Amino acid sequence: MYSWCTDEVEPHDRFDYWREVRAKGLFGVTAELEREQRADFFGEFSLRRVGEAGLVELRASPYRVERSEADIADAPGDSICIYQQLGGGGWFGGLPGDDFTIDSGRFATSHTDLPYRTAPLGNAGFHLRILKIPAAHVPALARQLRGLTAKTFTDGSLAPLLNSCFTDLVEGTGTEDHAVPQVQALAQLALIERGVVNRASRRGQFALRIGRLSLARRLIARHLANPELSPAMVAGMLGVSVRHMHMLFEMADRSFSHTVTEARLKHSRRLLVEAPERLIADIAFASGFESLATFYRAFNSAFGMAPGDFRNQGTVSA
């Protein structure tokens, strides 16, 4: 991962350095800010490679950004960008009639080599994540990809899947091998939303399965303490059949019940270490086990020792 912050530069040089290194060098855009406001400017960003894509998180004081025809000619990118707005809102503009605002938590997509302008709303400044995926790694017609002007992600059924996959990448969930299908799924989900990819196509179904599996795992984590957590419960939240739910986990080579038990054991093990004052029975029920006997049996099977012995071992090690 590469990270940079304006604190590394003298205050009077910060915006100029940001404009040349971050704006021109990283994104090929032109940044502008009134000279009298530059002394208080702050900006930071991180860049991480995920599969074939680049993932950027950026925070900065308010300023204006433009990617002009000249910028595109100087630094063509030929990539799809997926933006996630964080904290505050943003304004995008490009071709006449295409202006829009984007609220916190929402997404937008575009192709890098189309002109646009953007600025934060209000005084909060920029805070956003950007996933930049080279078009060469996205199986679709080049002319369709290169016509993607900046637009918000509006499909309510797809947005939770996009958000879950995006969060997986940000959190670094899984190995590098897992990042590749997640990046592809994000690209295809964005293209489904833009009307380039058909939901029912092979690529569309692949993306939907990856997104639903990611969201199913997050729903499991969110409802872990509920002893009634079941495939039917999560399937209902996802809006799919129970059969489809089981197929998602078969695709991941781990059953729904195995996934739930593993998550509950991981949660209980963490509580045993972090909360030594809590009763083991309390931890078992807080982790979603229906009975103390079931918890002991599952814990012994997974770790080869009783929960109390595990806790004592951790205390001795500490």
PDB file of C-alpha atoms in Angstrom, residues 10 19 21 33 47 52-53 104 109 111 118 124 152 160 166 186-187 192 206 228 235 238 255 299-300:
ATOM      1  CA  GLU A  10       5.543  22.750   4.269  1.00  0.00           C
ATOM      2  CA  ARG A  19      -2.161  19.326  -7.282  1.00  0.00           C
ATOM      3  CA  VAL A  21       1.454  14.657  -7.221  1.00  0.00           C
ATOM      4  CA  LEU A  33      -8.278  26.384  -5.162  1.00  0.00           C
ATOM      5  CA  LEU A  47      -3.502   3.462  -2.872  1.00  0.00           C
ATOM      6  CA  GLU A  52      -6.015  -6.116 -11.345  1.00  0.00           C
ATOM      7  CA  ALA A  53      -7.552  -2.914  -9.945  1.00  0.00           C
ATOM      8  CA  SER A 104     -22.832   9.809   1.741  1.00  0.00           C
ATOM      9  CA  THR A 109     -19.658   4.884 -11.911  1.00  0.00           C
ATOM     10  CA  HIS A 111     -15.210   5.700 -17.563  1.00  0.00           C
ATOM     11  CA  THR A 118     -16.498  17.537  -9.311  1.00  0.00           C
ATOM     12  CA  ALA A 124     -16.729  19.042   4.749  1.00  0.00           C
ATOM     13  CA  THR A 152     -25.033   7.665  -9.540  1.00  0.00           C
ATOM     14  CA  PRO A 160     -26.379  -3.591  -1.087  1.00  0.00           C
ATOM     15  CA  PHE A 166     -16.676  -3.057  -1.919  1.00  0.00           C
ATOM     16  CA  LEU A 186     -18.031  -5.163  -8.803  1.00  0.00           C
ATOM     17  CA  ALA A 187     -17.364  -4.294 -12.437  1.00  0.00           C
ATOM     18  CA  ILE A 192     -25.732  -4.386 -14.917  1.00  0.00           C
ATOM     19  CA  PHE A 206     -21.678 -14.643 -11.710  1.00  0.00           C
ATOM     20  CA  GLU A 228     -32.774 -18.905  15.246  1.00  0.00           C
ATOM     21  CA  ALA A 235     -32.596 -16.018   2.260  1.00  0.00           C
ATOM     22  CA  LEU A 238     -31.592 -11.387   0.514  1.00  0.00           C
ATOM     23  CA  SER A 255     -22.021 -24.979   3.862  1.00  0.00           C
ATOM     24  CA  PHE A 299     -15.450 -25.776  20.819  1.00  0.00           C
ATOM     25  CA  ASN A 300     -13.725 -29.041  21.776  1.00  0.00           C
TER      26      ASN A 300
END
